[in-house]
Short mmCIF file of C-alpha atoms and ligand atoms in Angstrom, two decimals:
data_model
loop_
_atom_site.label_atom_id
_atom_site.label_comp_id
_atom_site.label_asym_id
_atom_site.label_seq_id
_atom_site.Cartn_x
_atom_site.Cartn_y
_atom_site.Cartn_z
CA MET Z 183 14.83 11.13 16.27
CA ALA Z 184 17.94 10.58 14.32
CA PHE Z 185 19.55 7.88 14.27
CA ARG Z 186 22.78 9.30 16.18
CA ASP Z 187 19.66 10.30 19.18
CA ILE Z 188 18.55 6.45 19.27
CA THR Z 189 19.63 3.89 21.81
CA GLY Z 190 22.01 0.98 21.21
CA HIS Z 191 22.55 -0.57 17.85
CA ARG Z 192 25.24 1.72 17.14
CA HIS Z 193 27.57 -0.74 15.06
CA LEU Z 194 24.46 -1.39 12.77
CA LEU Z 195 22.34 1.68 12.63
CA GLU Z 196 25.96 3.18 11.05
CA LEU Z 197 25.50 0.26 8.12
CA ILE Z 198 22.52 1.43 7.96
CA ALA Z 199 22.70 5.22 7.31
CA ARG Z 200 26.16 5.21 4.79
CA ALA Z 201 24.44 2.19 3.19
CA ALA Z 202 21.43 4.75 2.99
CA GLY Z 203 24.15 7.98 1.93
CA ARG Z 204 25.60 5.94 -0.87
CA GLY Z 205 22.44 4.49 -2.73
CA THR Z 206 22.86 1.40 -1.54
CA LEU Z 207 20.60 0.29 0.92
CA PRO Z 208 18.24 -2.27 -0.60
CA PRO Z 209 14.66 -1.03 -1.27
CA SER Z 210 12.75 -3.61 0.56
CA LEU Z 211 14.20 -4.91 4.09
CA ILE Z 212 12.58 -6.19 7.62
CA PHE Z 213 13.61 -4.76 11.12
CA ALA Z 214 13.72 -7.80 13.28
CA GLY Z 215 14.50 -7.86 16.52
CA PRO Z 216 12.14 -8.38 20.25
CA GLU Z 217 9.84 -5.84 20.55
CA GLY Z 218 10.21 -1.86 22.35
CA VAL Z 219 14.04 -1.98 21.28
CA GLY Z 220 13.92 0.61 19.17
CA LYS Z 221 13.35 -0.66 15.89
CA ARG Z 222 9.97 1.51 14.84
CA LEU Z 223 12.50 4.72 15.96
CA ALA Z 224 15.28 3.06 13.96
CA ALA Z 225 12.49 2.65 10.67
CA VAL Z 226 11.69 6.82 11.30
CA ALA Z 227 15.49 7.79 11.30
CA LEU Z 228 16.05 5.73 7.75
CA ALA Z 229 13.03 7.74 6.80
CA GLN Z 230 14.25 11.51 7.44
CA VAL Z 231 18.32 10.29 6.08
CA MET Z 232 16.46 9.93 2.58
CA ASN Z 233 14.44 12.53 3.02
CA CYS Z 234 16.64 15.86 5.29
CA LEU Z 235 16.45 18.64 3.44
CA GLU Z 236 19.96 19.89 6.00
CA MET Z 237 21.57 16.59 6.32
CA SER Z 238 24.75 15.95 8.80
CA GLY Z 239 27.56 13.88 8.47
CA THR Z 240 25.75 10.37 6.72
CA ASP Z 241 22.66 11.00 9.00
CA ALA Z 242 19.52 12.99 9.21
CA CYS Z 243 19.90 16.40 11.01
CA GLY Z 244 16.23 15.66 13.36
CA THR Z 245 15.25 19.09 12.83
CA CYS Z 246 14.54 20.60 9.28
CA ALA Z 247 11.09 20.58 8.42
CA ALA Z 248 11.34 17.68 6.58
CA CYS Z 249 12.71 16.12 9.70
CA LYS Z 250 9.74 17.10 12.50
CA ARG Z 251 7.30 16.29 9.90
CA ILE Z 252 8.31 12.25 9.30
CA ALA Z 253 8.78 12.49 13.24
CA ARG Z 254 5.11 13.40 13.60
CA SER Z 255 3.58 11.12 10.69
CA VAL Z 256 2.36 13.90 8.79
CA HIS Z 257 4.83 13.61 5.35
CA ALA Z 258 2.96 13.43 2.28
CA ASP Z 259 6.02 10.29 1.45
CA VAL Z 260 6.42 8.33 4.48
CA LEU Z 261 3.46 6.21 4.97
CA LEU Z 262 3.12 4.11 8.16
CA VAL Z 263 1.29 1.51 7.52
CA GLU Z 264 -0.02 -0.61 11.13
CA PRO Z 265 -3.05 -2.67 12.57
CA GLY Z 266 -5.70 -1.50 13.13
CA ASP Z 267 -8.61 -2.57 15.88
CA THR Z 268 -8.61 -5.67 15.13
CA GLY Z 269 -4.92 -6.65 15.59
CA THR Z 270 -4.57 -7.55 12.02
CA ILE Z 271 -2.92 -4.90 8.71
CA LYS Z 272 -5.81 -5.17 6.40
CA ILE Z 273 -5.39 -6.17 2.30
CA ASP Z 274 -6.62 -2.19 1.95
CA GLN Z 275 -4.30 -0.56 4.22
CA VAL Z 276 -1.73 -2.82 1.71
CA ARG Z 277 -3.17 -2.27 -1.76
CA ASP Z 278 -3.42 1.23 -0.31
CA ALA Z 279 0.48 1.47 0.57
CA ILE Z 280 1.48 0.15 -2.89
CA GLU Z 281 -0.46 2.81 -4.47
CA ARG Z 282 1.04 5.55 -3.43
CA SER Z 283 4.37 4.32 -3.40
CA ALA Z 284 3.79 3.89 -6.93
CA TYR Z 285 3.73 7.56 -7.24
CA ARG Z 286 7.13 10.13 -7.03
CA PRO Z 287 7.98 11.54 -4.28
CA PHE Z 288 5.54 14.58 -3.59
CA GLU Z 289 7.86 16.61 -1.07
CA GLY Z 290 10.78 14.57 -0.35
CA ARG Z 291 13.82 12.70 -2.49
CA ARG Z 292 12.16 8.72 -1.37
CA ARG Z 293 8.94 7.61 -0.36
CA VAL Z 294 9.62 5.03 2.40
CA VAL Z 295 6.41 2.56 3.73
CA ILE Z 296 7.35 1.79 6.65
CA ILE Z 297 4.75 -1.29 8.43
CA ASP Z 298 5.07 -1.77 11.68
CA ASN Z 299 4.02 -4.90 13.66
CA ALA Z 300 4.71 -6.19 9.89
CA GLU Z 301 3.37 -9.87 11.15
CA ALA Z 302 -0.05 -8.30 11.72
CA LEU Z 303 -0.04 -8.00 8.07
CA ASN Z 304 -2.77 -11.36 7.28
CA ALA Z 305 -1.81 -14.14 4.14
CA GLU Z 306 -3.64 -12.13 2.16
CA ALA Z 307 -1.92 -9.36 2.48
CA GLN Z 308 1.69 -10.75 2.53
CA ASN Z 309 0.17 -12.09 -1.17
CA ALA Z 310 -0.53 -8.64 -2.94
CA LEU Z 311 2.40 -7.36 -1.26
CA LEU Z 312 5.19 -10.03 -2.77
CA LYS Z 313 5.28 -8.13 -6.46
CA THR Z 314 5.54 -5.04 -4.82
CA LEU Z 315 9.14 -6.18 -2.34
CA GLU Z 316 10.40 -8.14 -5.38
CA GLU Z 317 10.35 -4.70 -7.52
CA PRO Z 318 9.36 -1.85 -4.83
CA PRO Z 319 9.01 0.94 -7.58
CA THR Z 320 12.00 3.66 -8.25
CA ALA Z 321 12.57 5.68 -5.35
CA SER Z 322 10.22 3.57 -3.00
CA THR Z 323 11.52 1.84 0.16
CA PHE Z 324 9.57 -0.47 2.31
CA VAL Z 325 10.18 -1.28 6.00
CA LEU Z 326 8.80 -4.58 7.39
CA VAL Z 327 8.68 -3.92 11.57
CA THR Z 328 8.80 -6.64 13.33
CA SER Z 329 9.96 -8.82 16.62
CA ARG Z 330 7.90 -11.61 14.65
CA PRO Z 331 9.90 -12.38 11.19
CA ASP Z 332 8.69 -16.50 12.47
CA MET Z 333 4.99 -14.91 11.34
CA LEU Z 334 5.71 -13.79 7.79
CA LEU Z 335 5.09 -16.13 4.66
CA PRO Z 336 8.91 -17.65 3.02
CA THR Z 337 7.94 -15.77 0.21
CA VAL Z 338 7.86 -11.81 2.09
CA LEU Z 339 11.20 -12.98 3.90
CA SER Z 340 13.03 -14.73 0.83
CA ARG Z 341 12.22 -10.50 -1.13
CA CYS Z 342 13.50 -8.42 1.66
CA GLN Z 343 17.08 -8.06 3.59
CA ARG Z 344 16.84 -8.85 7.14
CA LEU Z 345 18.33 -6.19 9.25
CA ARG Z 346 18.69 -7.56 13.40
CA PHE Z 347 18.14 -6.18 16.06
CA GLY Z 348 19.83 -6.85 20.09
CA ARG Z 349 18.96 -7.03 22.79
CA LEU Z 350 19.66 -2.97 25.38
CA SER Z 351 21.96 -3.81 27.69
CA PRO Z 352 20.77 -2.52 30.89
CA ALA Z 353 22.71 0.28 30.78
CA GLU Z 354 21.32 1.28 28.00
CA ILE Z 355 17.77 1.04 28.58
CA ALA Z 356 18.10 2.55 31.74
CA ASP Z 357 20.03 5.89 30.06
CA VAL Z 358 16.52 5.75 28.16
CA LEU Z 359 14.45 5.32 30.71
CA MET Z 360 16.14 8.39 32.81
CA ARG Z 361 15.94 10.45 29.27
CA ASP Z 362 13.51 10.02 28.00
CA HIS Z 363 10.44 8.53 30.35
CA GLU Z 364 11.71 11.23 33.12
CA TYR Z 365 13.03 7.77 35.86
CA ALA Z 366 14.86 8.55 38.84
CA GLU Z 367 17.99 6.62 38.55
CA ALA Z 368 17.58 3.79 41.04
CA ASP Z 369 13.93 3.45 39.78
CA ALA Z 370 15.44 3.00 35.99
CA HIS Z 371 18.64 0.60 37.09
CA ALA Z 372 15.48 -1.95 38.98
CA ALA Z 373 13.03 -1.50 35.66
CA ALA Z 374 16.06 -2.01 33.56
CA SER Z 375 17.69 -5.23 35.64
CA VAL Z 376 13.74 -7.38 34.75
CA SER Z 377 13.61 -5.77 30.83
CA ASP Z 378 15.22 -8.41 29.70
CA GLY Z 379 17.11 -5.96 27.12
CA SER Z 380 13.80 -3.88 25.75
CA ILE Z 381 12.19 -0.49 26.78
CA GLY Z 382 9.03 -2.28 26.24
CA ARG Z 383 9.18 -4.14 28.66
CA ALA Z 384 10.71 -1.73 31.52
CA LEU Z 385 7.57 -0.17 31.03
CA GLU Z 386 5.10 -2.32 31.38
CA GLY Z 387 5.17 -2.65 34.98
CA ALA Z 388 4.60 -0.09 37.85
CA THR Z 389 8.07 1.28 39.21
CA ASP Z 390 7.50 1.09 42.83
CA GLY Z 391 6.61 -2.70 41.81
CA PHE Z 392 9.88 -2.87 40.47
CA VAL Z 393 12.32 -1.49 42.86
CA ASP Z 394 10.28 -3.58 45.48
CA ALA Z 395 10.79 -7.23 44.01
CA ARG Z 396 14.70 -5.89 43.68
CA GLN Z 397 14.45 -5.49 47.24
CA ALA Z 398 13.17 -8.29 47.89
CA ALA Z 399 15.11 -10.50 46.17
CA ALA Z 400 17.88 -8.52 47.79
CA SER Z 401 16.59 -9.37 51.55
CA LEU Z 402 16.31 -13.06 50.92
CA LEU Z 403 19.88 -13.61 49.14
CA GLU Z 404 21.14 -11.72 52.56
CA SER Z 405 19.77 -13.60 55.12
CA VAL Z 406 20.29 -17.30 53.44
CA ALA Z 407 23.75 -16.32 51.84
CA THR Z 408 25.73 -17.68 55.02
CA GLY Z 409 24.50 -20.25 56.99
CA SER Z 410 22.33 -22.41 56.81
CA ASP Z 411 19.47 -21.34 59.61
CA PRO Z 412 16.59 -22.34 59.23
CA ARG Z 413 14.63 -19.61 60.72
CA ARG Z 414 16.81 -16.76 58.67
CA ARG Z 415 15.56 -18.58 55.58
CA LEU Z 416 11.75 -18.36 56.55
CA SER Z 417 12.25 -15.05 57.09
CA GLY Z 418 14.29 -14.70 53.52
CA ALA Z 419 11.14 -16.46 52.48
CA LYS Z 420 9.09 -14.50 54.60
CA ALA Z 421 10.43 -11.78 52.90
CA LEU Z 422 10.11 -12.80 49.23
CA ILE Z 423 6.28 -13.24 49.67
CA GLY Z 424 6.40 -10.01 50.71
CA SER Z 425 3.07 -8.20 52.43
CA ALA Z 426 0.31 -8.02 49.63
CA GLY Z 427 -2.93 -10.17 50.63
CA GLY Z 428 -4.92 -11.38 48.14
CA GLY Z 429 -5.24 -12.48 44.21
CA SER Z 430 -1.90 -9.72 43.81
CA ASP Z 431 0.18 -12.67 45.40
CA ARG Z 432 0.76 -14.50 42.73
CA ASP Z 433 1.87 -11.40 39.93
CA GLU Z 434 4.11 -9.74 42.22
CA LEU Z 435 5.69 -13.31 43.39
CA ALA Z 436 6.47 -13.49 39.80
CA ARG Z 437 8.41 -10.16 39.73
CA ARG Z 438 10.11 -10.78 42.36
CA LEU Z 439 11.20 -14.03 41.65
CA CYS Z 440 12.43 -12.23 38.20
CA ALA Z 441 14.38 -10.27 40.11
CA LEU Z 442 16.01 -12.99 42.00
CA SER Z 443 17.00 -14.57 38.71
CA SER Z 444 18.49 -11.21 37.33
CA ILE Z 445 20.85 -10.72 40.69
CA ILE Z 446 21.63 -14.18 40.58
CA ARG Z 447 22.70 -13.98 37.11
CA ASP Z 448 24.92 -10.95 37.50
CA LEU Z 449 26.44 -12.58 40.49
CA GLY Z 450 26.84 -15.61 37.73
CA ALA Z 451 28.34 -12.61 35.39
CA LEU Z 452 30.90 -11.18 38.55
CA LEU Z 453 32.76 -14.64 39.40
CA SER Z 454 33.21 -15.42 35.08
CA ARG Z 455 34.40 -11.09 35.53
CA ALA Z 456 32.09 -10.22 32.55
CA ASP Z 457 32.34 -6.29 31.73
CA GLU Z 458 30.88 -4.24 34.05
CA ARG Z 459 28.34 -2.10 31.11
CA CYS Z 460 26.28 -6.13 30.87
CA LEU Z 461 25.51 -6.12 35.06
CA ALA Z 462 21.63 -5.49 35.19
CA ASN Z 463 21.77 -4.51 38.31
CA GLY Z 464 25.37 -2.16 38.58
CA ASP Z 465 24.07 -0.11 40.57
CA LEU Z 466 22.95 -2.64 43.84
CA ARG Z 467 27.25 -3.68 42.52
CA PRO Z 468 28.02 -2.91 46.96
CA LEU Z 469 25.18 -5.96 47.38
CA LEU Z 470 26.56 -8.12 44.98
CA GLU Z 471 30.45 -7.74 45.95
CA ARG Z 472 29.51 -8.89 48.85
CA LEU Z 473 27.26 -11.48 48.21
CA ARG Z 474 29.98 -12.97 45.92
CA ARG Z 475 31.57 -14.65 49.14
CA SER Z 476 29.09 -16.24 49.41
CA PHE Z 477 27.99 -17.92 45.96
CA ASP Z 478 30.75 -19.67 43.67
CA SER Z 479 29.62 -20.64 41.14
CA ASP Z 480 28.15 -23.72 41.07
CA ARG Z 481 25.38 -22.03 44.26
CA VAL Z 482 25.34 -20.14 41.94
CA LEU Z 483 23.99 -22.69 39.18
CA ARG Z 484 21.75 -23.92 41.22
CA ALA Z 485 20.41 -21.37 42.63
CA PHE Z 486 19.60 -20.12 38.44
CA SER Z 487 18.04 -23.75 37.72
CA ALA Z 488 16.21 -22.87 41.83
CA VAL Z 489 14.63 -19.35 40.08
CA ASP Z 490 13.63 -20.84 37.76
CA ARG Z 491 11.68 -23.65 38.82
CA ALA Z 492 9.85 -22.46 40.74
CA MET Z 493 9.13 -19.73 38.36
CA ALA Z 494 7.21 -22.65 36.00
CA ALA Z 495 5.14 -23.89 39.25
CA LEU Z 496 4.06 -20.84 39.69
CA ASP Z 497 3.29 -20.29 35.97
CA ARG Z 498 1.07 -24.57 36.78
CA ASN Z 499 -0.21 -22.74 39.65
CA ALA Z 500 1.69 -23.76 43.10
CA GLY Z 501 0.75 -22.00 46.08
CA PRO Z 502 3.01 -18.71 46.49
CA LYS Z 503 4.03 -19.25 49.26
CA ILE Z 504 5.30 -23.30 49.32
CA VAL Z 505 6.97 -21.38 46.29
CA ALA Z 506 8.32 -19.22 47.89
CA ASP Z 507 9.49 -21.52 50.85
CA TRP Z 508 11.01 -23.82 48.33
CA ILE Z 509 12.63 -21.47 47.04
CA ALA Z 510 14.28 -20.60 50.38
CA PHE Z 511 15.31 -23.77 50.86
CA GLN Z 512 17.18 -24.54 47.49
CA ILE Z 513 19.25 -21.39 47.36
ZN1 ZN K 151 16.36 16.94 8.77
#
């Protein structure tokens, strides 16, 4: 996947592509940012830019023999190091990568060593890398990909240029889910709304779960929006807790609270006239518009912090029914 095909991070990716083209990209890099936003894809795209046989502008073509081999992780000059079964990256893997990076490129122009989940490097392995990061062999680039740069030694951090990847917008997440993961539009938006800007997180949950969770959250909000009839609030609570019995109640309610929080955040965004693209539930615009008439910014803030407290209570093992009843009277 070339840079142009990666969703989001436009500005950063263009900077990287241009610097790579000019040969001014530092040879030791850290791609840091949340889980599941495309950091590893970007590292692979960089390896393609450095070795593509038929560049298109500053980006790789994505279709030549070199680009295809890199995408399949079988290019002789692009080495991917990642945690093994134990969850750590062992010093032997690092030594092997260092040794191989010392040779001149075999089939391409530049060797690229991608260390994915670099936080899994143990201290010994990180120390073994120091000298190479300080002065990588000519024609070699090291990219450490991590969501936890804080777990890398300061000596490693100081030797690398750190590039920060941000979260994706809900609209970007939904686009990727529809394009690459065959989600239907409603499912994609529902999953994106509780993904916290991470494709990985959006894919983790069951799609049906997200759609249900959002529906339950929406119906609670509609039943409490106007008036203070306790019966309506109780029926809202019932809708929120759902019909599932047994041990899954807690996870289900947690997912629904998450959806509730996401819709309330959107109400806040609408009240402050934020850009439409930043709405997590942009596809629920009619609902949001209806709710907006009953929610001023004070109520939004109160509701938002109540959901937060409900989530914390659920984490501390409070009963799901008690939490659902409580939240229905707080919003
Ligand atoms: Zn190519």
